[in-house]
Every structure is written in structure tokens, then in C-alpha cells.
Coordinates of C-alpha atoms and ligand atoms in Angstrom, one line a residue:
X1351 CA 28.4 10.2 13.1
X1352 CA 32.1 9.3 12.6
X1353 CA 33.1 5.8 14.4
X1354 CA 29.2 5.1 15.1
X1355 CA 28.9 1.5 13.8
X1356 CA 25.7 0.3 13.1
X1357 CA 24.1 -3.0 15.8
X1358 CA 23.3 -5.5 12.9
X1359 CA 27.7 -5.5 12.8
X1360 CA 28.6 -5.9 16.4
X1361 CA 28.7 -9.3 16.1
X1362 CA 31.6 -8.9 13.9
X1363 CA 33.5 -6.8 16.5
X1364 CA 33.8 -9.3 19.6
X1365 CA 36.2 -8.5 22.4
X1366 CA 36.6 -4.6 20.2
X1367 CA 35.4 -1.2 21.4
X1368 CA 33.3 0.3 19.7
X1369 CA 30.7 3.2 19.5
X1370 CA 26.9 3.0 19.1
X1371 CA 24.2 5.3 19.1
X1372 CA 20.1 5.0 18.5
X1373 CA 17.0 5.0 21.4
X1374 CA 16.6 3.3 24.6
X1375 CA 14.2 0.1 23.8
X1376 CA 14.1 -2.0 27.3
X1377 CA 15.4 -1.2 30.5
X1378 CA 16.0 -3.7 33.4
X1379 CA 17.6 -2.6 36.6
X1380 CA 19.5 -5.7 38.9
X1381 CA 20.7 -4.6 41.8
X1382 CA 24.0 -2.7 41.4
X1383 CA 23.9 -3.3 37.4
X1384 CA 21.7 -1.3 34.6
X1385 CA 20.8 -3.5 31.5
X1386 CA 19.0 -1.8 28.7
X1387 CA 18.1 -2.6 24.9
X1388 CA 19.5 -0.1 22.3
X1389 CA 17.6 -0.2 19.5
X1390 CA 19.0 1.3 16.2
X1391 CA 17.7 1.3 12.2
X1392 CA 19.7 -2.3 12.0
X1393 CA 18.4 -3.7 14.9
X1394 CA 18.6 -4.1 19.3
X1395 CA 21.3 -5.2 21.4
X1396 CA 21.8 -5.6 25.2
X1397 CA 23.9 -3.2 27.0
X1398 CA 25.1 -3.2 30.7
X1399 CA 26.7 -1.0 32.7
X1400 CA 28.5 -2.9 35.7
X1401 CA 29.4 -1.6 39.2
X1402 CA 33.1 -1.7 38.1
X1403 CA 32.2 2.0 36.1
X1404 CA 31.2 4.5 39.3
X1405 CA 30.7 7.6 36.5
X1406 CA 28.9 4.9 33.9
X1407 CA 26.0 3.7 36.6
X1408 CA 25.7 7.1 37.8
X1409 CA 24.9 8.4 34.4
X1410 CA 23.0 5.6 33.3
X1411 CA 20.4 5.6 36.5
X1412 CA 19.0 9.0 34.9
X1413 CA 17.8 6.9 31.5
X1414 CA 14.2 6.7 30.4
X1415 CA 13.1 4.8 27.5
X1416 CA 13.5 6.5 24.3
X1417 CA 16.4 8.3 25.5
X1418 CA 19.0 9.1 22.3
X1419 CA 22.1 7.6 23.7
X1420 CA 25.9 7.6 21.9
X1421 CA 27.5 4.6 23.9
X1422 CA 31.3 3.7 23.9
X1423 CA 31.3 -0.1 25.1
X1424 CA 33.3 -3.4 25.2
X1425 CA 31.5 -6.0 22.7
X1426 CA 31.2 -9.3 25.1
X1427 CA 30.3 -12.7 24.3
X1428 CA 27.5 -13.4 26.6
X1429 CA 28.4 -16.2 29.5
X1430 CA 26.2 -19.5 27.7
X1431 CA 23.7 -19.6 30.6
X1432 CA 22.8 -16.0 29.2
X1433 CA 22.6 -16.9 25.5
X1434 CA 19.4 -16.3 24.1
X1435 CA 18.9 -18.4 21.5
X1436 CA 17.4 -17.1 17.8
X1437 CA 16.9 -13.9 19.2
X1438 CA 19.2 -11.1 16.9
X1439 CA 23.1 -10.4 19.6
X1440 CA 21.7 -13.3 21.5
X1441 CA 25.0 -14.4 22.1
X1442 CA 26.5 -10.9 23.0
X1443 CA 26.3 -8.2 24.6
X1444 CA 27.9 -4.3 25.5
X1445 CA 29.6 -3.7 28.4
X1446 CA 29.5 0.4 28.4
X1447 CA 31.8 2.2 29.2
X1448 CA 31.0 5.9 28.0
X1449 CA 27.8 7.3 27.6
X1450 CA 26.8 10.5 26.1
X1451 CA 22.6 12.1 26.1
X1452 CA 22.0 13.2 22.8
X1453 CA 18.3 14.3 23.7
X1454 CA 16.3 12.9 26.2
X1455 CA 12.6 11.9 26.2
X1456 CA 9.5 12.6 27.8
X1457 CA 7.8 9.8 29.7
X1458 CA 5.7 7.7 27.0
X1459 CA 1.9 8.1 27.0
X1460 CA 1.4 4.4 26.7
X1461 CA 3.0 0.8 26.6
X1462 CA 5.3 0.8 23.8
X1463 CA 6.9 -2.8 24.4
X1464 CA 6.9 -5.7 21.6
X1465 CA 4.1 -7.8 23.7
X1466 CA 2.8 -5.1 26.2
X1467 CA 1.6 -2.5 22.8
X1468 CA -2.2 -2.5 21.9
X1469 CA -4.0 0.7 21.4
X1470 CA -7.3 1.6 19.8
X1471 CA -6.5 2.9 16.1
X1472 CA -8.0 6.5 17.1
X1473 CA -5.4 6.8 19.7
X1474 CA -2.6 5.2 17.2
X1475 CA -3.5 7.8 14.3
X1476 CA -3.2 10.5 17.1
X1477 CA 0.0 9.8 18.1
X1478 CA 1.3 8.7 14.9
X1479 CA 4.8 10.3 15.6
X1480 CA 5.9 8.2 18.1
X1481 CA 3.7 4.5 17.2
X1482 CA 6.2 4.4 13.9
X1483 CA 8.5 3.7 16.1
X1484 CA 7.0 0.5 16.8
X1485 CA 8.3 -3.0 15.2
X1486 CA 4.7 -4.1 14.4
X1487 CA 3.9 -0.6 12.8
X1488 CA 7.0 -0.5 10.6
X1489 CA 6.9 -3.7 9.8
X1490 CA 3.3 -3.2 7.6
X1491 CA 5.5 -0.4 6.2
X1492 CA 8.0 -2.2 5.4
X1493 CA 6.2 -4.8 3.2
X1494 CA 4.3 -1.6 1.9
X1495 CA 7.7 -0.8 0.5
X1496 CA 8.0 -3.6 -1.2
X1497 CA 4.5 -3.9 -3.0
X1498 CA 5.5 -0.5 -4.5
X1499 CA 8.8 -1.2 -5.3
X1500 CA 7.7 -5.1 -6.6
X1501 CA 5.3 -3.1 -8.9
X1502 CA 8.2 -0.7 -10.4
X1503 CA 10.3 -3.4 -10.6
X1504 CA 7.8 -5.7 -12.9
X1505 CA 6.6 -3.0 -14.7
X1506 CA 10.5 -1.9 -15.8
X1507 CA 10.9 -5.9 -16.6
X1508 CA 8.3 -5.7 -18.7
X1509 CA 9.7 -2.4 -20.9
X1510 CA 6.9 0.0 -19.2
X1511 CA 8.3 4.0 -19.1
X1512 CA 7.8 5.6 -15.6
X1513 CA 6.2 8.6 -16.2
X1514 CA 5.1 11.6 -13.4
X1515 CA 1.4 12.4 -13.7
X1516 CA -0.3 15.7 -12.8
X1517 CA -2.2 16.1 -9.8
X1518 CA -4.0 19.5 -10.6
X1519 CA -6.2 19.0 -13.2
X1520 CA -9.1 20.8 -15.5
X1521 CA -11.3 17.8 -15.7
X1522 CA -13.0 15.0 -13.6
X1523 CA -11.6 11.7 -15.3
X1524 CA -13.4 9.0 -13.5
X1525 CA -16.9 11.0 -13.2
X1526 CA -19.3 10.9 -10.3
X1527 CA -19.0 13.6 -7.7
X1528 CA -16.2 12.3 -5.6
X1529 CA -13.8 14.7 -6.3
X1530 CA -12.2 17.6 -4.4
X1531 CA -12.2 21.1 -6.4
X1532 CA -9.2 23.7 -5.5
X1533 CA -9.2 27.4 -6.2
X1534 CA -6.7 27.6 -8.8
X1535 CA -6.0 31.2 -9.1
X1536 CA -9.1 33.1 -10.1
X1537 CA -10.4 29.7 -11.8
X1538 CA -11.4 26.2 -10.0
X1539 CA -9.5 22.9 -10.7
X1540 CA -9.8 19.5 -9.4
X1541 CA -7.2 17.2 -7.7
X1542 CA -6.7 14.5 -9.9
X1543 CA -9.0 11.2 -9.0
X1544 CA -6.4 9.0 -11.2
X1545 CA -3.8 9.5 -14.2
X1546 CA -6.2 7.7 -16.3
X1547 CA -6.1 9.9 -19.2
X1548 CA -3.0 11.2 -18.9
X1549 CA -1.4 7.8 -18.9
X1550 CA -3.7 7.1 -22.2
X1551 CA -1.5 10.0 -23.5
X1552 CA 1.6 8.8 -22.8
X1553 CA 0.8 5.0 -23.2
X1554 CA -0.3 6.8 -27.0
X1555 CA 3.3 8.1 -27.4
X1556 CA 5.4 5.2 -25.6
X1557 CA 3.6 2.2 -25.9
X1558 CA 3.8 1.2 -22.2
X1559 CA 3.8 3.2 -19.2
X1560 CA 3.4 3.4 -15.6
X1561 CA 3.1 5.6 -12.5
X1562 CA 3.1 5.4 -9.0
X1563 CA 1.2 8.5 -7.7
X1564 CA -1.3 10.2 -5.5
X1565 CA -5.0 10.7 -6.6
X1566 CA -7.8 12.4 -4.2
X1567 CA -11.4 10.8 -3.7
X1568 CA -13.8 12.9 -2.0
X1569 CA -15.4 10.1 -0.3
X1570 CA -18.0 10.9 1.8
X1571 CA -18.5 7.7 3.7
X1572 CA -16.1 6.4 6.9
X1573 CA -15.9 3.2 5.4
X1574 CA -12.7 0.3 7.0
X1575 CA -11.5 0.6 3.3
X1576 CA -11.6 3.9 1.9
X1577 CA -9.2 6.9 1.9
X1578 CA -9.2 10.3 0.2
X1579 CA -5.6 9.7 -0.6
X1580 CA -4.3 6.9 -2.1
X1581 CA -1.0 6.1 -3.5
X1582 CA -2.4 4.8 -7.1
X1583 CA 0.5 1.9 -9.2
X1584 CA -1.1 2.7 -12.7
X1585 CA 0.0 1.0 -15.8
X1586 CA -1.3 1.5 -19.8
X1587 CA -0.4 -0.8 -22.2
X1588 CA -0.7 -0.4 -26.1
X1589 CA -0.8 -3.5 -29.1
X1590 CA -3.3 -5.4 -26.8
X1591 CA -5.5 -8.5 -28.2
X1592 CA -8.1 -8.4 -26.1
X1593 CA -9.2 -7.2 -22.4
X1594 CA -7.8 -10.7 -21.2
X1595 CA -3.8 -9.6 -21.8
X1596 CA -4.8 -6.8 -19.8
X1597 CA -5.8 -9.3 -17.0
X1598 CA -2.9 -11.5 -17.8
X1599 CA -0.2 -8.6 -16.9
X1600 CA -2.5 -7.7 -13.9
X1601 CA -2.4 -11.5 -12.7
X1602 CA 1.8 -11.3 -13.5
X1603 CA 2.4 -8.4 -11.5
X1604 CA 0.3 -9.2 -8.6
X1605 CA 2.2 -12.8 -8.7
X1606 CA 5.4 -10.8 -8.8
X1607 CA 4.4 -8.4 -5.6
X1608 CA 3.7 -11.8 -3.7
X1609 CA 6.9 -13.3 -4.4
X1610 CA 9.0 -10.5 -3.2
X1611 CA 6.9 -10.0 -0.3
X1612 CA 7.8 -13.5 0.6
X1613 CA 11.0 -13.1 -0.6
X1614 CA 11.8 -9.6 1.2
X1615 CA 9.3 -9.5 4.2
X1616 CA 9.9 -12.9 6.1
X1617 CA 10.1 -11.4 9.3
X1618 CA 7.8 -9.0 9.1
X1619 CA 5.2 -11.3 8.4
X1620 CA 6.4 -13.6 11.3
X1621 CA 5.8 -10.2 13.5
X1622 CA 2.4 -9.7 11.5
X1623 CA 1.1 -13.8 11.7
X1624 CA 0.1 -12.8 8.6
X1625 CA -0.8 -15.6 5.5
X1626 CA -0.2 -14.0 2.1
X1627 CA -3.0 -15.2 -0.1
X1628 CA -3.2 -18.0 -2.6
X1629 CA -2.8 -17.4 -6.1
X1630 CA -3.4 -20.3 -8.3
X1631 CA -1.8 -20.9 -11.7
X1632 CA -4.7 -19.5 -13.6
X1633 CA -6.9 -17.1 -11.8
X1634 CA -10.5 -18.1 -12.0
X1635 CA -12.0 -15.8 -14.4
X1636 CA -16.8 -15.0 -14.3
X1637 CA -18.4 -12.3 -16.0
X1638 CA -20.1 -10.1 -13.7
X1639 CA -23.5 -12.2 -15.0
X1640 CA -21.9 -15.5 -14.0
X1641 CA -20.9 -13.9 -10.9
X1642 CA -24.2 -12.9 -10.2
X1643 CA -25.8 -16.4 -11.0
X1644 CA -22.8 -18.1 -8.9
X1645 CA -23.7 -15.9 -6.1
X1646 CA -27.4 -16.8 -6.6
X1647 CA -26.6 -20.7 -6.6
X1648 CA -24.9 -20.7 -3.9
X1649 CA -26.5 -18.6 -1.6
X1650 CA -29.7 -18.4 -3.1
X1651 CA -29.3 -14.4 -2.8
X1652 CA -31.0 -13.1 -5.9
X1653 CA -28.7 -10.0 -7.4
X1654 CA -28.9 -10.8 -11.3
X1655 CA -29.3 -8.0 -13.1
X1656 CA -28.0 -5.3 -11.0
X1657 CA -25.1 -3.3 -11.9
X1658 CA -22.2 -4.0 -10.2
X1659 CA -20.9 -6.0 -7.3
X1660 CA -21.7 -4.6 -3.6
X1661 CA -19.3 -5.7 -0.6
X1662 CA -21.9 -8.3 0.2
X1663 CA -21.2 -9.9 -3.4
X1664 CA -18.0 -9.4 -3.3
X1665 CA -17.1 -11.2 -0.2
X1666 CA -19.8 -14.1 -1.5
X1667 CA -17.9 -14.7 -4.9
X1668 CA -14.9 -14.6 -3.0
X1669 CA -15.8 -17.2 -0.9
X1670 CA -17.2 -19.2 -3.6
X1671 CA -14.1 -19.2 -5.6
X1672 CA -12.0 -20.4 -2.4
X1673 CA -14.4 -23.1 -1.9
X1674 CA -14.4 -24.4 -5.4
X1675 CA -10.7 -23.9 -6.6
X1676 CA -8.2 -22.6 -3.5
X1677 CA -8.0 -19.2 -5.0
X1678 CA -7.9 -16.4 -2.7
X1679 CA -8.3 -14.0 -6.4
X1680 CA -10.9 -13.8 -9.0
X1681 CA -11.4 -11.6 -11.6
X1682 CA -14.8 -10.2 -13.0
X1683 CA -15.4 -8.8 -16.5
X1684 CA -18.3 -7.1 -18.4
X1685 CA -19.8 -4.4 -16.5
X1686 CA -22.5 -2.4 -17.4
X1687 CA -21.1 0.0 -20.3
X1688 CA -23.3 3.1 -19.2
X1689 CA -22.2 2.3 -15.3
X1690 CA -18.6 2.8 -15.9
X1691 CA -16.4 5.3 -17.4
X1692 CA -16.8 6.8 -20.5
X1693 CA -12.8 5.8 -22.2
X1694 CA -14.2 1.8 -21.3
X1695 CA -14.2 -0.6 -24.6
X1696 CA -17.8 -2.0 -25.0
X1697 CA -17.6 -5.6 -25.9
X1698 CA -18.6 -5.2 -29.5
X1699 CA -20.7 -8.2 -29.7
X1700 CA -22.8 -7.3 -26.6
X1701 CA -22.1 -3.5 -26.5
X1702 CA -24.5 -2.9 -23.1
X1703 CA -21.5 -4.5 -21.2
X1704 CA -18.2 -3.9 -21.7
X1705 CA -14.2 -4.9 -21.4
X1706 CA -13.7 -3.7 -17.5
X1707 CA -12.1 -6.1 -15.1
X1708 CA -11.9 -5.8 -11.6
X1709 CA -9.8 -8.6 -9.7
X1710 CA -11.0 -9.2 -6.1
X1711 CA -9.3 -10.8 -3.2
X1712 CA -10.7 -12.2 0.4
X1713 CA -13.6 -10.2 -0.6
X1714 CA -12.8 -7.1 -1.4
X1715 CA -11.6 -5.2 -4.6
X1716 CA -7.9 -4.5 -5.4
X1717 CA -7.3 -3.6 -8.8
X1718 CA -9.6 -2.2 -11.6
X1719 CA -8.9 -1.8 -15.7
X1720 CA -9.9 -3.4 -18.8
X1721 CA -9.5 -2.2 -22.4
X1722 CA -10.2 1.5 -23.7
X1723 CA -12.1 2.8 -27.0
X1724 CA -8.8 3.3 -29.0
X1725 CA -10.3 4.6 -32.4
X1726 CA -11.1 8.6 -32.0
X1727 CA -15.2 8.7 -33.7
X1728 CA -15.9 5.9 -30.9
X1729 CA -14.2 7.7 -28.4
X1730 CA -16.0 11.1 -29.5
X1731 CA -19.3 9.6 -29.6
X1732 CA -18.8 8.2 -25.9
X1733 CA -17.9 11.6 -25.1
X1734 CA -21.4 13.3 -26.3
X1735 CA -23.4 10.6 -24.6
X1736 CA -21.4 10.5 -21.3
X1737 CA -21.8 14.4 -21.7
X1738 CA -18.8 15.0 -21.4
X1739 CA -17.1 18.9 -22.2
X1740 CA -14.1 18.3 -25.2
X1741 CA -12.8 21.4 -24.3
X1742 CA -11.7 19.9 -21.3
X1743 CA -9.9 17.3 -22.4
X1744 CA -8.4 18.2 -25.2
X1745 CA -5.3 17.1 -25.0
X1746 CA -6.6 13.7 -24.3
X1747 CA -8.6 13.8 -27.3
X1748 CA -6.0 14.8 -29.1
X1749 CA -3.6 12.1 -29.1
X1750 CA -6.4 9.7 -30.0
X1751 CA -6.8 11.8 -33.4
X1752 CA -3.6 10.9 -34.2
X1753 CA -3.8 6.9 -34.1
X1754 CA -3.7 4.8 -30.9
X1755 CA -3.5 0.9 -31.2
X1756 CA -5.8 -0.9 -29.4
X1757 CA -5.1 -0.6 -26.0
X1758 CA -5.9 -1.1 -22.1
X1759 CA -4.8 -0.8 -18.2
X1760 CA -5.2 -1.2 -14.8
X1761 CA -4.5 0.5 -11.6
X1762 CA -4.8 -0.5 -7.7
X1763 CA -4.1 1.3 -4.6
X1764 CA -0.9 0.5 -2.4
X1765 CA -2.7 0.9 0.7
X1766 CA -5.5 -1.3 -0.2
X1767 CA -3.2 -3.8 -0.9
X1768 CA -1.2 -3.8 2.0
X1769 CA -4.2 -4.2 4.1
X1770 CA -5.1 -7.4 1.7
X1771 CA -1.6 -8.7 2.7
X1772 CA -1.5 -8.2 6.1
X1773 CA -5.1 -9.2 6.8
X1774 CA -5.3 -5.8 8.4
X1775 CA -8.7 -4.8 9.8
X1776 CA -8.7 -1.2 8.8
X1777 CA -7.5 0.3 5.9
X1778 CA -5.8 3.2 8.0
X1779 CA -3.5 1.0 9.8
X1780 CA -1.7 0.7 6.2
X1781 CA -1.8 4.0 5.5
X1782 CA 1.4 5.9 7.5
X1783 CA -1.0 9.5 7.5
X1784 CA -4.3 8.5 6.6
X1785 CA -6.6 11.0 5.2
X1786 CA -10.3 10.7 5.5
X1787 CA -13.6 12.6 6.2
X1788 CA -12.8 12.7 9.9
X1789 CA -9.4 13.7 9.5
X1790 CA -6.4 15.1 8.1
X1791 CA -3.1 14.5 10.7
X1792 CA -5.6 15.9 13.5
X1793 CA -9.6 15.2 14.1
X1794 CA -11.1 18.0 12.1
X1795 CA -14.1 17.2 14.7
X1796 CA -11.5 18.9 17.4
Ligands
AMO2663 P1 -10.8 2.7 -9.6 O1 -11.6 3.9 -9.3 O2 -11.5 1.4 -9.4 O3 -10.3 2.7 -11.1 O4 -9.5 2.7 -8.7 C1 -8.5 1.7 -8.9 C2 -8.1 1.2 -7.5 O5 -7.6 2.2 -6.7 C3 -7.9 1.9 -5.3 N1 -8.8 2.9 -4.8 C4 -8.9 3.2 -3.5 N2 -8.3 2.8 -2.4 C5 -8.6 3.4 -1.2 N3 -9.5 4.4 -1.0 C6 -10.2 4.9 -2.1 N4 -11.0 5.9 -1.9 C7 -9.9 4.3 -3.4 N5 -10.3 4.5 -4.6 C8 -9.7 3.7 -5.5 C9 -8.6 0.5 -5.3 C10 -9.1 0.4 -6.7 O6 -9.3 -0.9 -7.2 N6 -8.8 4.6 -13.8 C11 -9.3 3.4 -13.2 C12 -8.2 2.3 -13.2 C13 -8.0 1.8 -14.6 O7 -9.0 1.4 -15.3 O8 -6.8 1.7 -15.0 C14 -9.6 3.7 -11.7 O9 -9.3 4.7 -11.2 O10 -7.5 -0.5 -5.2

């Protein structure tokens, strides 16, 4: 829109005219005078229309809430009994005088107002459209943004290539049966459950790679932290030591997303009241048997032996570790080789467990990886006894013929994340169109 300057600069224009346009926020009639809050992508400003404009007040009476509004208006410092303090144009305000409906709005369905909003999720996911438009809703958004970006940004400091997985694929990479088969002409295919082996392909050609991509769990369960799409950060990294520099790149960029958060996302974790959590220098660091025995110790809950964490455990160890050291993180190693995927390095002096990591925070996974079988006659051998078909991963077999360094990875899920952050309840709330068994946009129930 020519002339249209955006709110955030008003305050640069006192005693100018000037144009704004955006949505009706607030509206307060006093006697003869309108006041209402525009709201645009920059920000909100008071605007009055005074007696002194006849054709202005008569215009402006008609105005709902949500209106789209192009206003021509005289930028006024407010008199100082009106200042309000801290608050963004506190100090001014827009005398209108032109006024033009660019589309006007239905009545809204339910209290939209910073203090007044508070609706059951259900009813949020339903009318998804119009909530974005809510500061506490974009502002969860917002700091997702900055997780994802955070995680590009580390990964391109650290030389990792950006590469574009496939979503359609011929075979199921993570096993189990979580996974959602397509018609693919007259054949079946799967949507991709991660870029697991196709980053190994590409981390076999350039070293270190990353993507930031969709993968599809078939979840059956309505769980507060599960989703059938998730946006996946993924990173494979070749010329590895050990499992551990896996972890120590996982720890880095985790540190990283926190920092920018704080850095980036002040106000929208003012809005939130959320705490970002701790992480210490070193991340405290169990195998899943130490875990186990912690867990055991401290709350005399006997789970030694079995073979993996549950949520019960997981929140346990979590709050063990905040107890004992601060940490809100902790990593676990050494799962169960035959519990886990079949491309997972068994640790070659106890091969029943392996080189997988998980890190955990306030007691819940976030991030999964470890090292992989690098040499192609281990790999193979996995492959018959995970009973797995070679035809259908070929290709991935085929760049470990060829000679791959010793290598691992990691992956977590932006949504989970964001809900970590934010202390969010519900793992939908950080997801902007949450998919899940009950629903996709609408309630397949309906
Ligand atoms: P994993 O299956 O543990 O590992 O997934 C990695 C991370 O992805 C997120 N995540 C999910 N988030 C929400 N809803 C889901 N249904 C869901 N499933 C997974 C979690 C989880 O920690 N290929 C390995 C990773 C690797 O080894 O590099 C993998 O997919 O944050």
C-alpha cells in the first residue's frame, strides 16, 4: 500500500500526517469521542476520532473489532496525564482524520482481548484462523521461529550442508509399525518417519549435513506430546571419535537455540511467564543402567533391567538430576542394541547395548541420536538380523560400500521443543495445525 507507514515508526512522525492501515484491536467509546487500538504486523497504537470531524465519528460509530481499517490521521503527543508509561505509543496517539473500510468483520465468537482470552484447546484448534491472531498465540510462534532458525544458524557455523530430504519413500527407516502407507501409483509407499538414511547418504558424500523437514508417525495413542507430523532439525556428522562428540554438538546446539531465544524472544516470554531451562556447563551424562539404578535409589522404584525409559522414568531422572546438580538436561546412553534401530553402533565392548543417546529435559525426551555402524559387512549383518529387505534400501547400502568414516547424528522435533520452552501443557498448542488421530484441520470424529 503506497504511503501506508508501518505503527512501530509513528513515533518518528510527531505532529505529521500520516497513513495507517491493519485490524481494529480495542474499542472504547467516551461520550462524543471514538478511541480504538489499531493493531498492525509492527505493533498497536491509539486512535481517536474527535467531535471536531462530523463525517470521521459518523464513519467510525459503524466499527467492530477486527474491522480492516486504512486511516489518514494527525500523529499527537498524548497530554502527560494520558501517558501510559512502558506500554509501546504510550506517549502518542492518532487523531483521524480519514477513514476508509477495507473489509469488515463478523462479530467474534469469543473474547479475544490480551487479559479477557482463555479458551479450551478443542475450541482454539477449531478456530485456528482467527486465535493466530492472538499476541499469546503468535508469540509461541514466534520463538518457534527462532528454535528453527537458531538450529540452521549453528549447524551452517559449524560447516553442516543443508540438504532437502524425501518425504515419499520405499522403506520404513525407523521400524515398528507407526508409519502411514500411500498409494503410490499402482504400488504402496510410505511417508517418510525421518531422513535418517538419507541423511547417512549425504553425510557419506559431504561430511556434515542437516535438514529441517517433515516426517509422519502413525501414532495411535492421543498422548499431550505426540503428533503425526512433526517438523524434524536432523543433523549427520562424519570423522566422529566416539558417540560422546555426537552428544557434544547436541549439547552446543541446544545451548545455542537457548541463547537466541533469550536473545530474540524477550517479550514473548514476558507474555508467556515462561523460564527457559537450565543448562549447566557440562550436561550430566548416566547410562540407561545408571539411570535405572538412580531412579531405583531414589525412589526405591525398581525398573533395572528393562528396556528403555517410560515417562514415569523419565520425569524421575529428571528430577533427580535437578535435585543433585541444577540441570534441567540429561543425557542417557547405551540402550538395548536389539530395542533400537538397526543403523545404531553397538558398544563394541558390551555389544547387547549400544552408542544411542537420548537427551531429556523437565521430564520428557527432546532429542535422540548416537553413533551408526559405519563399516558395510556390520551394517549388512544388522540388516539380516533386523530382517530387514536390501532391495529396499539400496541406495543406502550403497554408499556404505563405498567407505564411510565413522560417524553419527541426532534429530529432535521443533514442536517438542517449543513446548519444552514455553512450559506449554499440550504439545498442540505449539504446533500452528496440529495433526493427530483425532484430527486433521477439522475433528475427523465430525
Ligand atoms: P526419534 O524417533 O527418537 O529418532 O525421533 C527424534 C525426535 O523427534 C521428535 N519426535 C516427535 N515429536 C512429536 N510427535 C512425535 N510423534 C514424534 N516422534 C519423534 C522427538 C524425538 O526426540 N532417526 C532418529 C534420530 C537420530 O538418531 O538421528 C529418530 O527418528 O523430539
Amino acid at each position: 500500500m503506497r504511503n501506508r507507514i508501518y505503527i512501530k515508526d509513528l513515533k518518528d512522525n510527531v505532529g505529521k500526517e500520516v497513513i495507517i492501515a491493519g485490524w481494529v484491536d480495542v474499542r472504547r467509546d467516551q461520550g462524543k469521542m471514538v478511541f480504538f487500538d489499531m493493531r498492525d504486523m509492527t505493533g498497536k497504537v491509539q486512535c481517536v476520532a474527535l467531535p471536531s470531524h462530523a463525517d470521521v465519528i459518523e464513519k467510525v460509530k459503524e466499527v467492530r473489532l477486527e474491522w480492516v481499517l486504512k486511516i489518514t490521521g494527525k500523529v499527537n503527543a498524548r497530554p502527560p496525564k494520558n501517558v501510559k508509561a512502558g506500554a509501546m505509543n504510550g506517549d502518542i496517539e492518532l487523531e483521524i482524520t480519514g477513514v476508509e473500510v477495507l473489509a469488515p468483520a463478523e462479530p467474534l465468537p469469543f473474547d479475544m482481548s490480551l487479559d479477557g482470552y482463555n479458551l479450551e484447546l478443542t475450541t482454539e484448534l477449531d478456530n485456528r484462523a482467527l486465535v493466530l491472531r492472538h499476541p499469546k498465540v503468535q508469540a509461541v510462534f514466534k520463538v518457534q521461529e527462532t528454535i528453527i532458525d537458531a538450529f540452521r544458524e549453528f549447524m551452517k557455523k559449524n560447516m553442516f550442508f543443508e540438504f532437502q530430504a524425501p518425504s515419499i519413500t520405499p522403506a520404513v527407516a525407523e521400524g515398528g509399525s507407526e508409519v502411514f502407507q500411500v498409494n503410490y501409483f499402482d504400488k504402496k509407499a510410505f511417508l517418510t518417519q525421518s531422513p535418517q538414511l538419507y541423511k547417512q547418504i549425504v553425510m557419506s558424500a559431504f561430511e556434515r549435513v542437516f535438514s529441517v523437514n517433515k516426517i509422519f508417525r502413525a501414532e495411535p495413542s492421543a498422548t499431550t506430546r505426540h503428533l503425526t507430523e512433526v517438523v524434524s532439525l536432523d543433523a549427520e556428522m562424519a570423522f566422529i571419535d566416539g558417540w560422546e562428540d555426537v552428544k557434544d554438538m547436541a549439547e552446543g546446539t541446544v545451548k545455542f537455540i537457548l541463547e537466541e531465544v533469550t536473545k530474540r524472544n524477550g517479550a514473548e516470554l514476558k507474555l508467556l511467564k515462561a523460564e527457559l531451562p537450565v543448562m549447566i556447563e557440562k550436561t550430566p551424562t548416566f547410562s540407561l543402567t545408571e539411570a535405572q539404578e538412580k531412579i531405583f535409589k531414589e525412589y526405591k522404584r525398581d525398573v533395572r533391567g528393562e528396556k528403555d525409559l517410560n515417562p514415569q522414568d523419565e520425569r524421575e531422572l529428571c528430577e533427580i538430576v535437578k535435585k543433585e546438580t541444577g540441570s534441567d538436561f540429561v543425557f542417557v546412553y547405551g540402550y538395548p542394541t536389539r530395542k533400537k534401530p538397526f543403523y545404531v553402533y553397538p558398544n563394541p565392548e558390551v555389544p547387547e547395548f549400544n552408542h544411542g543417546m537420548d537427551l531429556l529435559c523437565r521430564g520428557l525426551e527432546w532429542l535422540s541420536g548416537g553413533r551408526r555402524i559405519n563399516k558395510y559387512d556390520q551394517l549388512m549383518e544388522h540388516v539380516k538380523i533386523w530382517n530387514m529387505d536390501p532391495k529396499k534400501i539400496k541406495m543406502f547400502l550403497e554408499a556404505f560400500k563405498y567407505g564411510v568414516p565413522p560417524e553419527g547424528g541426532f534429530a529432535f522435533g521443533a514442536e517438542r521443543i517449543t513446548m519444552q520452552l514455553l512450559g506449554l501443557k499440550n504439545i498442540r498448542e505449539a504446533c500452528m495445525f496440529p495433526r493427530d488421530m483425532e484430527r486433521i484441520d477439522e475433528r475427523l470424529s465430525e
